[in-house]
Amino acid sequence: MKIIFLVLALCVSLIIKADEGMWLPQLLNAMNIKDMKKNGLKLTAEQIYSINKSSLKDAIVQFGGGCTAEIISNQGLILTNHHCGYSAIAFHSTIEKDYLKNGFWAMNKQQEIYTAGLTAMIINRIEDVTAKVLKGVTANLTDIKKDSITKANIKQLEKEAVAGTHYESFIRPFFYGNEYYLFVTETFKDIRMVGAPPSDIGKFGGETDNWMWPRHNADFSVFRIYANKDNKPAEYSADNVPYNPKHVIPVSVKGYKKGDFTMVYGFPGRTQEYLSSFAVDMIMNDSDPLKVSLREKRLNIMETDMRGNDTIRLAYANKYAGIANYYKKWLGEMNGLKNYNAVAKKESFENDFTNAINADPAKKEKYGFIIPQLKKVYSEYKILNKQVDYYNECLFAIDAFGYARMYNVLLNELKKKQKGLTNTYDATLTEYKKLGFFNNYNRATDMKLCETMLNEYIKGVSSENRPYILDSFIVAYNNDSKKLTAFLYNNTNFTSKDKAALMLSDFEKFTNLYERDPVYYLTNSIIKYYSTSVFPQFQYDDREINELQKLYVQAQKELFKDKKFYPDANSTLRVAYGKVNDYKPKDGVEYNYYTTIDGVMEKYIPGDEEFNVPAKLRELYLKKDYGMYADKNGKLPVAFTASNHTTGGNSGSPVFNAKGELIGTNFDRNWEGTMSDIMYNPNQCRNITLDIRYTLFIIDKFAGAGYLLNEMKIIK
Ligand code: ARG
Ligand code: GLU
C-alpha cells in the first residue's frame, strides 16, 4: 500500500506539464499524438514524420550546422533568422555594398549569391539502433572496453547505413546512452543568399532587447538550396538548379489567437533536464554567477572603449554580441532557477525517488547508490568546474592568451611536417599570415581586460590552485595585476600585428620570437597545468556522472511507467508543441502575447545604434499600408509568445499552427524562461516567434521583393 502511494505521489509530482518536452518525431505516434490532438493538432503523426511518404520533416533544414530553416517553396526557398544568416550577410558585405546595414534583395535568381561553406542538411530517416550499438557490451567489461566496443559498432553502423549512396549518417546517444538513434541525412552545399532586411529591422533592439519580451525585430533572412540536375546535393556549380523538395510548407496569413495550438520543428542544441539537485545547485549558485560576473566586467571594458571609438566598435561588435548573448542567458537562467526554487524541487523529487527505491529491495540494491554517489562526485566536481570556468571565462577571456594558444596548433602541424607525416602546415601558415586576429583586436582594450581578469583570478583562485608559473608571476609582481600586465604586454610579440607578421614570415627559423615570449610561455604553462592537474580528473568525473545519470534515468523509467520521457536536446530533430500564450514575469506585471508595429515606433530613437527605424518603414507605418498582412484589428503584427519548449539551435525553426501551416519563425526565448534548459517552468517559459505576416510585409512592401511570394503557397 505504502509503495503504491509513494509511486502515485511521485507520478503526480512528475507528470510532464503540458508544453514541456522536445520529442522525437519518429515516436510521436507511440507517445504524443493523442495529447497533441487533444490540444488541437489536426495532422496525423505520419504527416509530421514519415519515411515513405512526404511529410513536414522533409521541409525542415539544419542550417549552417547550428540553426534551423524551413523550405517554403518548391524551388528550395528557405527561411531562417537574420542572426543565423548573419555571418553570410556580413561575409558578402563590403564598404560599398553593406548588406548588413542596407539589407540585400536578389531581384531574380541570377542575383542570388553563393555562400561558400554554408550547408543545409535534411533528415532522410531516423532509426533506433540501441541494440546494435550495444552489441557485445556486457556488464563485466571495463569502462574502457565498453567504450571501445560501442565506438566500433557506431562507426560500422554509420558506414553500413549509407554504403553506396550519396547520403550521410551519424549516430547519437540519447538518455545518457540508454538509447542510440541513427540519422541518415542529405547535406546540400550550394546555398545562395536571397534576401535579408537591414540590421535596423532584422536586429532592431540589439543587445538591449535580446532574450527579452516584448520584441519588435524582424529576425529573418532568406536563402535558396541548389541541387544538381538530379535534384541531389552537389558542390557549387553555375549549372545547379533550385532544389525541388519532397514537402513545401504552406504559409498562413490568417493569424492565431491566445490558446491556439503551436508546434516547433527543428534542431535544439543542448538541454540538461535530468540533473540532480547537486548539479542544479552548482549551476545556479556557483557556475552561472561566476561566469556572469566575469563577463560583466569584460563587457563593461569593451563597451567603454567601443563607445568612444568607431574603429574599436566595429572591431569588437561581433565579439561583444557573442559574449553578451550568453552573459544575458546565464543571468536569466540563474534568476529563473532561483525564483522557481529549483534546488528544493529537485531535492524533494530525490527524496521521493529514494523512498520509492527503498521500498523495493531489488531496486534498492540496483539503484540505491545513485543519489548518494552523485552527491559525492559533485562535491569534488564543483571545485574542478570552478577551475574550468576560470580557465575559459577569465584566463582565456584575455585575447592575447587566446592568440598565443593558437600558435600551438601551427607548431603541432610544423612538427608533423618535419616528421614527414601528412600535414596541412603550409595551408595553416598561409591562413595565419593573413593576421585576421588583428582585425578584431585592440591592444589597449585587451590590456585592460588582462589587468582586470588577472585581478579577478588573483582574488578568486587561491595560490595552491594556480598554475605554478602563473603563481610565481603573481608573487613576483606582488599581486599587482596592473604591473604584471604591463610587463607581459611590453615584452610580447603577440599583441602587435607587425611583430606577429615578422614571426610568421619565417616561422621555422624565428623560434626564439615565441619561445621566449612571456605571454606564450605563460599561456603554455597554464595549458600544461590544466592538462595534467585539472582536465583529466574533470573528464573522469564527467564520465562517472554520465554513468550515474544513465542509471538514474533508467530507474525513473522503471518506476514511473506512465510518465512520458523526452531525451535532452542534442542537436537532433525534435518536435515541441504548446500553445500561443502570454505570461506574468513578476508581481503586478502582465505581458500581452503579441506585439505590433506600433511598438516598433514606440521604441524608435532616430539614428540610434539599436533602435533606429528606416525611413521607408516609417512611411509605410504612417500610411498604414499593411495590405493583407494586417491582423483583423487592423494592426500589423510583429512577434508572439508561445509555450513551446525550445533552446539554442531552434533559431529559425518553423512555428506551425494545428494544420501544419507556417505562422512564424522561432528566434528567441524570454529572459525569465531561459532556465528551461535545466528546468521548465510552465508559468514562465516562452519561445518568441517572428510573425510570418511581418516577414512577408517586409519582403513585399518594404523591400519590393514581393515576387518571392509567388513561389509560396499562401493560405489567406
Ligand atoms: N538570443 C538569441 C539566441 O541565442 C539571439 C542571439 C543573437 N542576437 C543578438 N542580439 N545577439 O541565441
Ligand atoms: N537565439 C537562439 C538560437 O540562436 C534561440 C533562442 C533560444 O536559446 O531559445 O538558437
XYZ file of C-alpha atoms and ligand atoms in Angstrom:
738
model
C 0.000 0.000 0.000
C 2.744 2.356 1.033
C 4.675 1.678 -2.164
C 1.682 2.288 -4.330
C 1.017 5.519 -2.563
C 4.604 6.706 -2.925
C 4.757 5.854 -6.585
C 1.457 7.584 -7.165
C 2.577 10.691 -5.323
C 5.733 10.723 -7.393
C 3.868 10.319 -10.641
C 1.726 13.281 -9.851
C 4.663 15.481 -8.958
C 6.485 14.355 -12.050
C 3.911 14.298 -14.772
C 5.310 16.341 -17.571
C 3.405 19.555 -17.584
C 1.707 20.349 -20.840
C 4.120 22.156 -23.166
C 7.341 20.788 -21.692
C 9.390 18.473 -23.873
C 11.347 18.138 -27.100
C 10.013 14.968 -28.632
C 11.419 12.527 -31.123
C 9.467 12.924 -34.390
C 9.599 9.201 -35.188
C 7.963 8.358 -31.841
C 5.054 10.821 -31.976
C 2.617 8.101 -32.922
C 3.577 5.985 -29.948
C 3.976 8.784 -27.435
C 2.360 12.124 -28.163
C -0.195 12.111 -30.909
C -3.220 11.668 -28.630
C -2.130 14.531 -26.437
C -1.322 16.696 -29.431
C -4.770 16.088 -30.911
C -6.369 16.845 -27.582
C -4.569 20.162 -27.724
C -5.858 20.934 -31.191
C -3.494 19.345 -33.735
C -5.236 18.464 -36.993
C -2.435 16.436 -38.567
C -1.596 12.764 -38.232
C 1.775 11.658 -36.879
C 2.545 10.415 -40.402
C 2.083 13.896 -41.810
C 4.707 15.184 -39.380
C 7.204 12.388 -39.787
C 7.204 9.604 -42.331
C 9.915 7.601 -44.018
C 7.931 6.522 -47.048
C 5.650 9.433 -47.786
C 6.436 13.102 -47.904
C 5.918 14.781 -44.530
C 6.736 18.014 -42.717
C 10.126 16.576 -41.777
C 11.228 16.829 -45.427
C 10.957 20.613 -45.229
C 12.989 21.044 -42.022
C 16.609 22.041 -42.548
C 19.581 22.246 -40.252
C 21.080 25.493 -41.462
C 24.828 26.059 -41.263
C 25.195 23.419 -38.575
C 23.805 25.486 -35.708
C 20.401 26.863 -36.717
C 17.179 25.637 -38.273
C 15.461 26.730 -41.507
C 12.283 25.699 -43.337
C 11.512 25.145 -47.019
C 8.701 27.403 -48.212
C 8.670 26.920 -51.965
C 9.042 24.126 -54.498
C 12.181 25.905 -55.672
C 14.163 25.334 -52.498
C 13.479 28.708 -50.916
C 14.308 28.606 -47.200
C 13.545 30.915 -44.317
C 15.735 31.294 -41.237
C 16.725 34.028 -38.748
C 18.709 37.160 -39.534
C 21.124 36.199 -36.770
C 21.530 32.768 -38.370
C 22.305 34.264 -41.779
C 24.371 36.997 -40.133
C 27.843 35.689 -40.947
C 26.855 35.031 -44.565
C 25.382 38.512 -44.883
C 28.482 40.013 -43.223
C 30.770 37.943 -45.413
C 29.208 39.292 -48.614
C 29.215 42.876 -47.338
C 31.773 45.494 -48.315
C 32.009 49.188 -47.508
C 30.331 49.958 -50.854
C 27.736 47.207 -50.589
C 26.958 46.976 -46.911
C 24.206 44.331 -46.783
C 24.183 44.300 -43.010
C 23.445 47.983 -42.957
C 21.210 48.293 -46.009
C 19.830 44.812 -46.426
C 20.081 42.692 -49.556
C 17.478 41.505 -52.050
C 18.097 39.436 -55.129
C 15.504 40.554 -57.666
C 15.934 37.367 -59.690
C 17.794 34.083 -59.372
C 20.891 35.413 -61.161
C 21.392 37.891 -58.359
C 21.398 35.268 -55.619
C 24.827 34.916 -54.024
C 26.502 31.564 -53.411
C 27.888 31.338 -49.896
C 30.929 29.068 -49.629
C 30.893 26.789 -46.611
C 27.200 27.193 -45.874
C 25.257 23.917 -45.705
C 21.640 22.791 -45.497
C 21.047 19.363 -44.006
C 17.791 17.432 -44.321
C 16.932 14.271 -42.395
C 16.059 11.312 -44.589
C 15.220 8.850 -41.804
C 15.770 8.073 -38.133
C 16.257 4.570 -36.770
C 16.579 3.079 -33.296
C 19.939 1.273 -33.262
C 20.311 0.808 -29.495
C 20.618 -2.982 -29.610
C 23.099 -2.884 -32.471
C 25.276 -0.231 -30.831
C 25.375 -2.118 -27.528
C 26.033 -5.494 -29.126
C 28.876 -7.179 -27.277
C 28.781 -4.757 -24.339
C 28.360 -6.790 -21.162
C 28.257 -5.719 -17.523
C 31.530 -7.416 -16.603
C 33.655 -5.389 -19.047
C 35.747 -2.395 -18.013
C 34.542 1.088 -18.967
C 37.327 1.453 -21.474
C 36.415 -1.823 -23.144
C 32.727 -0.874 -23.210
C 33.594 2.435 -24.821
C 35.760 0.902 -27.481
C 33.147 -1.705 -28.463
C 30.428 0.934 -28.617
C 32.593 3.212 -30.711
C 33.496 0.462 -33.153
C 29.842 -0.571 -33.501
C 28.808 3.018 -34.154
C 31.424 3.500 -36.818
C 30.442 0.298 -38.561
C 26.702 1.035 -38.443
C 27.166 4.580 -39.716
C 29.113 3.227 -42.657
C 26.714 0.415 -43.477
C 23.669 2.652 -43.366
C 24.760 4.748 -46.331
C 27.112 2.491 -48.274
C 26.802 3.087 -51.994
C 24.530 6.124 -51.632
C 25.003 9.888 -51.551
C 23.549 10.018 -48.056
C 25.493 10.696 -44.891
C 24.810 9.390 -41.403
C 25.538 9.795 -37.728
C 24.545 8.039 -34.520
C 23.910 9.871 -31.246
C 23.338 8.672 -27.687
C 20.034 9.591 -26.001
C 19.204 9.498 -22.287
C 22.922 9.352 -21.419
C 23.430 6.287 -23.598
C 20.330 4.290 -22.667
C 19.293 4.612 -26.304
C 21.003 5.275 -29.622
C 19.499 6.595 -32.843
C 20.846 6.618 -36.357
C 20.220 9.631 -38.595
C 20.502 9.319 -42.346
C 20.917 12.748 -43.884
C 21.366 14.673 -47.103
C 23.638 17.727 -46.996
C 23.275 20.391 -49.652
C 26.318 22.546 -50.261
C 25.225 25.095 -52.817
C 23.288 27.572 -50.720
C 22.639 31.060 -52.057
C 21.665 34.221 -50.254
C 18.335 35.593 -51.471
C 17.466 38.346 -49.077
C 17.894 39.983 -45.702
C 16.413 43.113 -44.155
C 18.737 45.869 -42.924
C 20.037 45.368 -39.375
C 17.827 48.246 -38.263
C 14.935 45.858 -38.914
C 16.481 42.382 -38.544
C 18.410 43.249 -35.384
C 16.149 46.061 -34.178
C 16.511 46.293 -30.394
C 20.035 44.818 -30.485
C 21.531 43.603 -27.233
C 19.053 45.615 -25.170
C 16.097 43.586 -26.396
C 17.956 40.296 -26.812
C 16.346 37.485 -24.733
C 13.541 39.851 -23.840
C 9.874 40.268 -24.392
C 8.168 42.399 -25.804
C 10.053 42.105 -29.052
C 9.990 44.148 -32.279
C 12.643 42.896 -34.686
C 12.135 41.003 -37.938
C 14.829 38.408 -37.249
C 14.724 36.663 -40.640
C 16.762 36.071 -43.764
C 16.050 34.100 -46.914
C 18.267 31.629 -48.766
C 17.841 29.052 -51.525
C 19.040 25.473 -51.764
C 20.514 24.460 -55.098
C 20.978 20.880 -56.283
C 22.400 19.211 -59.347
C 20.237 18.221 -62.310
C 19.205 15.024 -60.495
C 17.970 17.085 -57.535
C 20.872 15.743 -55.416
C 23.357 17.655 -53.253
C 26.365 18.957 -55.167
C 29.216 21.393 -54.778
C 28.564 24.848 -56.200
C 28.146 24.985 -59.946
C 26.599 27.528 -62.261
C 24.649 24.587 -63.727
C 22.964 23.714 -60.442
C 19.228 24.252 -60.216
C 16.843 25.170 -57.388
C 16.146 22.158 -55.182
C 12.732 20.565 -55.563
C 11.809 19.364 -52.044
C 9.599 16.445 -51.039
C 7.443 18.786 -48.997
C 6.719 22.521 -49.171
C 5.448 24.315 -46.098
C 2.327 26.384 -46.779
C 2.322 29.853 -45.260
C -0.737 31.124 -43.423
C -1.571 34.805 -43.088
C -4.715 34.002 -41.140
C -3.127 34.638 -37.762
C -3.806 32.980 -34.419
C -5.185 33.774 -31.028
C -4.321 33.035 -27.453
C -4.641 29.332 -26.696
C -4.149 28.156 -30.294
C -2.081 25.015 -30.813
C 1.514 25.626 -31.949
C 4.304 23.277 -32.908
C 8.032 23.938 -33.370
C 10.054 21.576 -35.532
C 13.825 21.967 -35.510
C 17.257 21.181 -34.153
C 17.562 22.197 -30.471
C 21.202 22.101 -29.301
C 21.582 21.141 -25.672
C 19.476 20.810 -22.525
C 20.029 19.037 -19.186
C 16.629 18.249 -17.739
C 17.508 15.192 -15.635
C 20.241 16.672 -13.459
C 20.411 16.132 -9.709
C 19.903 18.834 -7.098
C 23.698 18.909 -6.643
C 24.223 19.802 -10.276
C 21.476 22.413 -10.310
C 22.889 23.902 -7.117
C 26.316 24.147 -8.756
C 24.944 25.790 -11.888
C 22.630 28.219 -10.137
C 24.759 29.165 -7.135
C 28.332 28.817 -8.398
C 28.911 28.451 -12.098
C 26.338 30.842 -13.585
C 27.075 33.631 -11.049
C 30.833 33.332 -11.598
C 30.570 33.362 -15.393
C 28.096 36.223 -15.271
C 30.274 38.386 -13.054
C 33.384 37.761 -15.145
C 31.552 38.514 -18.401
C 30.016 41.617 -16.934
C 33.454 43.058 -16.205
C 34.651 42.063 -19.640
C 31.659 43.604 -21.400
C 31.990 46.835 -19.434
C 35.574 47.270 -20.542
C 34.692 46.576 -24.165
C 31.687 48.833 -24.100
C 33.586 51.790 -22.680
C 36.214 51.518 -25.396
C 33.684 50.876 -28.156
C 31.558 53.836 -27.235
C 34.362 56.331 -27.718
C 35.848 54.926 -30.889
C 34.299 53.715 -34.158
C 37.262 51.561 -35.147
C 37.094 49.689 -31.858
C 33.332 49.485 -32.103
C 33.468 47.769 -35.486
C 36.324 45.515 -34.436
C 34.566 44.323 -31.303
C 30.883 44.383 -32.346
C 30.613 40.675 -33.145
C 32.745 39.539 -30.232
C 30.708 41.716 -27.938
C 27.399 40.312 -29.212
C 28.575 36.747 -28.697
C 29.806 37.369 -25.155
C 26.715 39.408 -24.279
C 24.335 36.744 -25.594
C 25.395 34.067 -23.146
C 26.080 36.509 -20.355
C 22.452 37.502 -20.515
C 21.228 33.952 -20.939
C 23.050 32.720 -17.818
C 21.808 35.666 -15.822
C 18.221 34.888 -16.809
C 18.792 31.206 -16.130
C 20.139 31.627 -12.598
C 17.400 34.071 -11.652
C 14.714 31.852 -13.154
C 16.014 28.792 -11.287
C 16.108 30.727 -8.028
C 12.588 32.041 -8.418
C 11.388 28.538 -9.150
C 13.123 27.084 -6.061
C 14.774 24.690 -8.457
C 17.139 23.072 -5.953
C 14.398 22.463 -3.398
C 12.193 20.975 -6.131
C 14.960 18.628 -7.236
C 15.676 17.667 -3.608
C 12.096 16.851 -2.931
C 11.976 14.714 -6.050
C 15.157 12.938 -4.955
C 13.585 12.199 -1.569
C 10.513 10.718 -3.192
C 12.699 8.775 -5.580
C 14.805 7.392 -2.731
C 11.741 6.372 -0.734
C 10.270 4.596 -3.716
C 13.544 2.791 -4.409
C 13.992 1.828 -0.774
C 10.556 0.270 -0.650
C 11.686 -2.411 -3.093
C 14.809 -4.388 -2.037
C 15.748 -5.325 -5.599
C 15.557 -1.714 -6.758
C 17.364 -0.526 -3.665
C 20.220 -2.873 -4.467
C 20.338 -1.768 -8.107
C 19.717 1.976 -7.806
C 20.046 2.917 -4.139
C 23.578 4.264 -4.518
C 22.843 6.712 -7.356
C 21.829 9.785 -5.368
C 24.469 9.452 -2.607
C 27.144 8.833 -5.226
C 26.081 11.840 -7.306
C 26.319 13.917 -4.152
C 29.832 12.648 -3.541
C 31.046 13.201 -7.107
C 29.610 16.712 -7.257
C 31.397 17.765 -4.079
C 34.642 17.247 -6.000
C 33.354 18.114 -9.476
C 32.166 21.502 -8.296
C 35.702 22.530 -7.388
C 37.075 21.364 -10.721
C 34.230 23.031 -12.576
C 35.150 26.326 -10.965
C 38.717 25.862 -12.181
C 37.434 25.186 -15.688
C 35.187 28.254 -15.548
C 38.198 30.369 -14.607
C 40.142 28.852 -17.469
C 37.514 29.628 -20.103
C 35.913 32.775 -18.796
C 38.846 34.507 -17.093
C 42.282 33.439 -18.329
C 41.179 32.878 -21.902
C 38.966 35.932 -21.863
C 42.283 37.663 -22.484
C 42.621 37.755 -26.265
C 46.425 37.777 -26.262
C 46.390 34.469 -24.378
C 43.913 33.025 -26.843
C 46.049 34.186 -29.745
C 49.187 32.679 -28.252
C 47.311 29.417 -27.729
C 46.520 29.315 -31.457
C 50.226 29.100 -32.230
C 50.375 25.645 -30.674
C 48.159 24.421 -33.486
C 50.629 25.775 -36.006
C 53.554 24.349 -34.090
C 51.987 20.909 -33.957
C 51.464 20.952 -37.677
C 55.043 22.028 -38.169
C 56.214 19.077 -36.090
C 54.117 16.730 -38.219
C 55.586 18.206 -41.351
C 59.122 17.811 -40.016
C 58.408 14.172 -39.232
C 57.251 13.712 -42.806
C 53.657 12.999 -41.810
C 50.799 14.251 -43.964
C 50.204 17.770 -42.878
C 48.334 20.974 -43.517
C 51.100 23.165 -42.132
C 51.586 25.266 -45.247
C 47.890 25.944 -45.662
C 47.552 26.864 -41.992
C 50.570 29.126 -42.129
C 49.082 30.959 -45.110
C 45.896 31.410 -43.101
C 47.799 32.739 -40.076
C 49.751 35.134 -42.267
C 46.508 36.903 -43.045
C 46.635 38.043 -39.401
C 42.830 38.070 -39.191
C 43.067 38.147 -35.398
C 44.142 41.786 -35.519
C 41.034 42.857 -37.436
C 39.070 42.359 -34.254
C 41.708 43.416 -31.789
C 42.723 46.487 -29.886
C 45.826 46.239 -27.759
C 44.836 48.874 -25.196
C 41.419 47.285 -24.687
C 42.976 43.874 -24.286
C 45.458 45.242 -21.717
C 42.553 46.476 -19.631
C 40.931 43.078 -19.984
C 44.136 41.349 -18.950
C 44.581 43.565 -15.930
C 41.005 43.050 -14.761
C 40.863 39.331 -15.467
C 44.161 38.621 -13.732
C 42.937 40.615 -10.783
C 39.761 38.531 -10.652
C 41.871 35.440 -10.880
C 44.127 36.539 -8.016
C 41.087 37.250 -5.864
C 39.167 34.128 -6.821
C 41.730 31.329 -7.072
C 43.992 30.550 -4.141
C 47.705 30.123 -4.644
C 47.759 26.315 -4.362
C 45.217 26.002 -7.175
C 47.111 28.152 -9.647
C 49.418 27.001 -12.401
C 52.877 27.201 -10.883
C 54.374 29.676 -13.359
C 51.374 31.973 -13.234
C 51.531 31.926 -9.474
C 55.209 32.811 -9.462
C 54.499 35.745 -11.813
C 51.781 36.874 -9.455
C 54.093 36.601 -6.471
C 56.900 38.391 -8.310
C 54.546 41.280 -9.058
C 53.202 41.301 -5.548
C 49.588 40.521 -6.561
C 49.556 43.658 -8.705
C 47.803 42.671 -11.922
C 48.423 46.077 -13.472
C 52.186 45.761 -13.183
C 52.105 42.141 -14.299
C 50.035 43.100 -17.340
C 52.422 45.930 -18.209
C 55.327 43.504 -18.065
C 53.579 40.957 -20.263
C 52.387 43.411 -22.898
C 55.668 45.300 -23.046
C 57.573 42.132 -23.790
C 55.313 40.110 -26.039
C 55.119 39.734 -29.801
C 51.547 38.508 -29.708
C 49.790 41.839 -29.355
C 51.438 43.560 -32.291
C 50.456 42.927 -35.881
C 53.943 43.830 -37.146
C 55.727 41.578 -34.715
C 53.348 38.721 -35.422
C 53.910 39.261 -39.142
C 57.653 39.095 -38.613
C 57.345 35.918 -36.559
C 55.239 34.271 -39.271
C 57.438 35.482 -42.138
C 59.883 32.728 -41.222
C 58.130 30.741 -38.557
C 60.518 27.800 -38.725
C 63.538 29.981 -38.145
C 62.268 32.595 -35.715
C 61.536 30.115 -32.947
C 63.111 32.380 -30.340
C 60.467 35.020 -31.082
C 57.800 32.915 -29.452
C 59.731 30.505 -27.272
C 60.996 33.314 -25.065
C 57.847 35.357 -25.259
C 56.324 35.849 -21.788
C 52.722 35.628 -22.995
C 53.448 32.472 -24.954
C 55.389 30.979 -22.078
C 52.704 31.824 -19.548
C 49.861 30.616 -21.762
C 51.546 27.296 -22.289
C 52.286 26.809 -18.646
C 48.592 27.414 -17.940
C 47.559 24.880 -20.570
C 50.068 22.366 -19.264
C 48.910 22.752 -15.684
C 45.290 22.274 -16.662
C 46.016 19.295 -18.897
C 47.778 17.500 -16.067
C 46.082 18.732 -12.891
C 42.511 19.650 -13.837
C 41.163 18.268 -17.106
C 41.908 14.560 -16.561
C 40.064 14.429 -13.230
C 37.333 16.672 -14.617
C 36.771 14.320 -17.528
C 36.917 11.299 -15.261
C 34.185 12.778 -13.068
C 32.216 13.760 -16.143
C 32.186 10.181 -17.258
C 31.151 8.920 -13.837
C 28.356 11.480 -13.724
C 27.214 10.339 -17.145
C 27.101 6.707 -15.984
C 25.160 7.669 -12.866
C 22.754 9.827 -14.852
C 22.231 6.955 -17.257
C 21.161 4.695 -14.395
C 19.140 7.488 -12.824
C 17.047 7.942 -15.965
C 16.697 4.178 -16.382
C 15.466 3.862 -12.807
C 12.952 6.656 -13.314
C 11.621 4.978 -16.435
C 11.177 1.730 -14.493
C 9.463 3.422 -11.589
C 7.128 5.692 -13.472
C 5.774 3.576 -16.274
C 3.042 6.060 -17.167
C 5.236 9.076 -17.415
C 6.443 10.137 -20.833
C 10.157 10.868 -21.009
C 11.796 13.040 -23.613
C 15.543 12.967 -24.179
C 17.699 16.044 -23.651
C 18.337 18.136 -26.738
C 21.441 17.015 -28.624
C 21.245 18.881 -31.944
C 18.920 16.294 -33.445
C 15.499 16.811 -34.974
C 12.730 17.412 -32.407
C 9.126 18.427 -32.157
C 7.921 20.738 -29.393
C 4.281 21.655 -29.029
C 2.364 24.069 -26.884
C 0.059 26.997 -27.358
C 0.055 30.706 -28.039
C 0.259 32.149 -24.560
C 1.144 35.238 -22.548
C 2.833 35.301 -19.131
C 3.296 37.279 -15.942
C 7.004 37.938 -15.411
C 6.575 39.262 -11.890
C 4.068 40.500 -9.389
C 1.900 43.224 -10.853
C 3.127 42.809 -14.426
C 1.311 41.074 -17.267
C 2.606 40.756 -20.809
C 0.448 40.513 -23.877
C 1.185 37.541 -26.157
C 1.798 39.572 -29.312
C 3.393 42.825 -30.448
C 2.673 45.109 -33.389
C 4.469 47.679 -35.498
C 3.087 50.344 -33.159
C 5.673 49.092 -30.646
C 8.440 49.458 -33.216
C 7.550 53.133 -33.454
C 7.327 53.471 -29.669
C 10.889 52.221 -29.372
C 12.170 54.323 -32.290
C 15.190 56.504 -31.444
C 16.401 58.370 -34.563
C 19.954 57.439 -35.501
C 20.365 55.106 -32.555
C 22.623 52.074 -32.862
C 19.877 49.696 -31.716
C 16.557 51.483 -32.104
C 16.686 53.338 -35.403
C 13.808 52.738 -37.849
C 14.474 53.082 -41.602
C 12.579 55.924 -43.333
C 10.730 53.573 -45.672
C 9.306 51.590 -42.776
C 8.181 54.770 -41.020
C 6.435 55.821 -44.223
C 4.597 52.513 -44.533
C 3.605 52.828 -40.906
C 2.246 56.352 -41.386
C 0.247 55.279 -44.425
C -0.889 52.125 -42.586
C -0.046 50.376 -45.823
C -0.213 46.845 -44.411
C -2.143 45.083 -47.162
C -3.155 41.510 -46.409
C -0.608 41.348 -43.601
C -2.704 43.310 -41.103
C -4.475 41.484 -38.327
C -8.261 41.586 -38.033
C -7.899 44.575 -35.705
C -6.121 46.490 -38.468
C -2.744 46.405 -36.758
C 0.392 44.912 -38.239
C 1.582 42.031 -36.005
C 5.319 41.604 -35.365
C 6.016 38.801 -32.868
C 4.263 36.469 -30.421
C 4.979 34.252 -27.450
C 4.004 30.611 -27.025
C 4.768 27.811 -24.623
C 6.893 25.599 -26.870
C 9.979 24.137 -25.207
C 12.931 25.392 -27.265
C 16.620 26.174 -26.911
C 19.642 27.433 -28.857
C 19.608 25.756 -32.271
C 15.852 26.245 -32.543
C 16.605 29.636 -34.041
C 14.963 29.783 -37.426
C 12.638 26.869 -36.658
C 9.212 26.920 -38.269
C 6.316 27.544 -35.904
C 3.224 25.733 -37.187
C -0.473 26.049 -36.500
C -2.676 22.992 -35.973
C -2.834 22.313 -39.719
C 0.914 22.338 -40.290
C 0.898 25.791 -41.874
C 3.668 28.241 -41.117
C 2.641 31.080 -38.788
C 6.105 32.256 -37.833
C 9.817 31.691 -37.317
C 11.213 30.977 -33.854
C 14.089 33.268 -32.875
C 14.455 33.605 -29.112
C 13.171 32.874 -25.620
C 12.064 35.218 -22.878
C 14.551 36.085 -20.189
C 12.509 34.681 -17.339
C 12.315 31.393 -19.226
C 15.936 30.684 -20.228
C 16.032 28.326 -17.249
C 14.148 25.832 -19.434
C 17.496 24.314 -20.460
C 17.677 22.956 -16.903
C 14.059 23.006 -15.697
C 10.883 24.011 -17.459
C 8.608 26.360 -15.545
C 5.259 26.324 -17.368
C 4.305 29.718 -15.990
C 7.415 31.478 -17.234
C 8.949 29.603 -20.170
C 8.027 31.036 -23.565
C 9.520 30.862 -27.034
C 9.483 34.028 -29.122
C 8.332 33.831 -32.733
C 8.511 36.318 -35.555
C 5.028 36.529 -37.095
C 5.146 35.353 -40.723
C 2.923 38.305 -41.682
C 5.610 40.769 -40.613
C 8.208 38.775 -42.577
C 6.058 38.844 -45.727
C 5.248 42.514 -45.210
C 8.959 43.370 -45.043
C 9.733 41.263 -48.135
C 6.825 42.633 -50.117
C 6.105 46.193 -49.020
C 9.437 47.255 -47.567
C 11.951 45.504 -49.821
C 9.876 45.322 -53.001
C 10.782 41.669 -53.407
C 7.159 40.529 -53.433
C 7.898 38.367 -56.468
C 9.194 35.794 -53.965
C 5.670 35.385 -52.625
C 4.618 33.954 -55.996
C 6.683 30.887 -55.201
C 4.960 30.356 -51.870
C 1.721 28.622 -51.104
C -0.072 31.338 -49.181
C -3.202 30.495 -47.202
C -5.418 33.565 -46.927
N 19.288 35.262 -28.009
C 19.128 34.789 -29.342
C 19.712 33.400 -29.462
O 20.544 32.899 -28.999
C 19.637 35.705 -30.406
C 21.104 35.989 -30.432
C 21.557 36.949 -31.496
N 21.106 38.307 -31.263
C 21.781 39.232 -30.530
N 21.230 40.385 -30.328
N 22.963 38.998 -30.019
O 20.566 32.888 -29.232
N 18.513 32.612 -30.471
C 18.629 31.198 -30.172
C 19.360 30.470 -31.286
O 20.223 31.052 -31.911
C 17.297 30.639 -29.874
C 16.897 31.115 -28.565
C 16.941 30.033 -27.536
O 18.014 29.733 -26.988
O 15.849 29.510 -27.301
O 19.195 29.293 -31.493
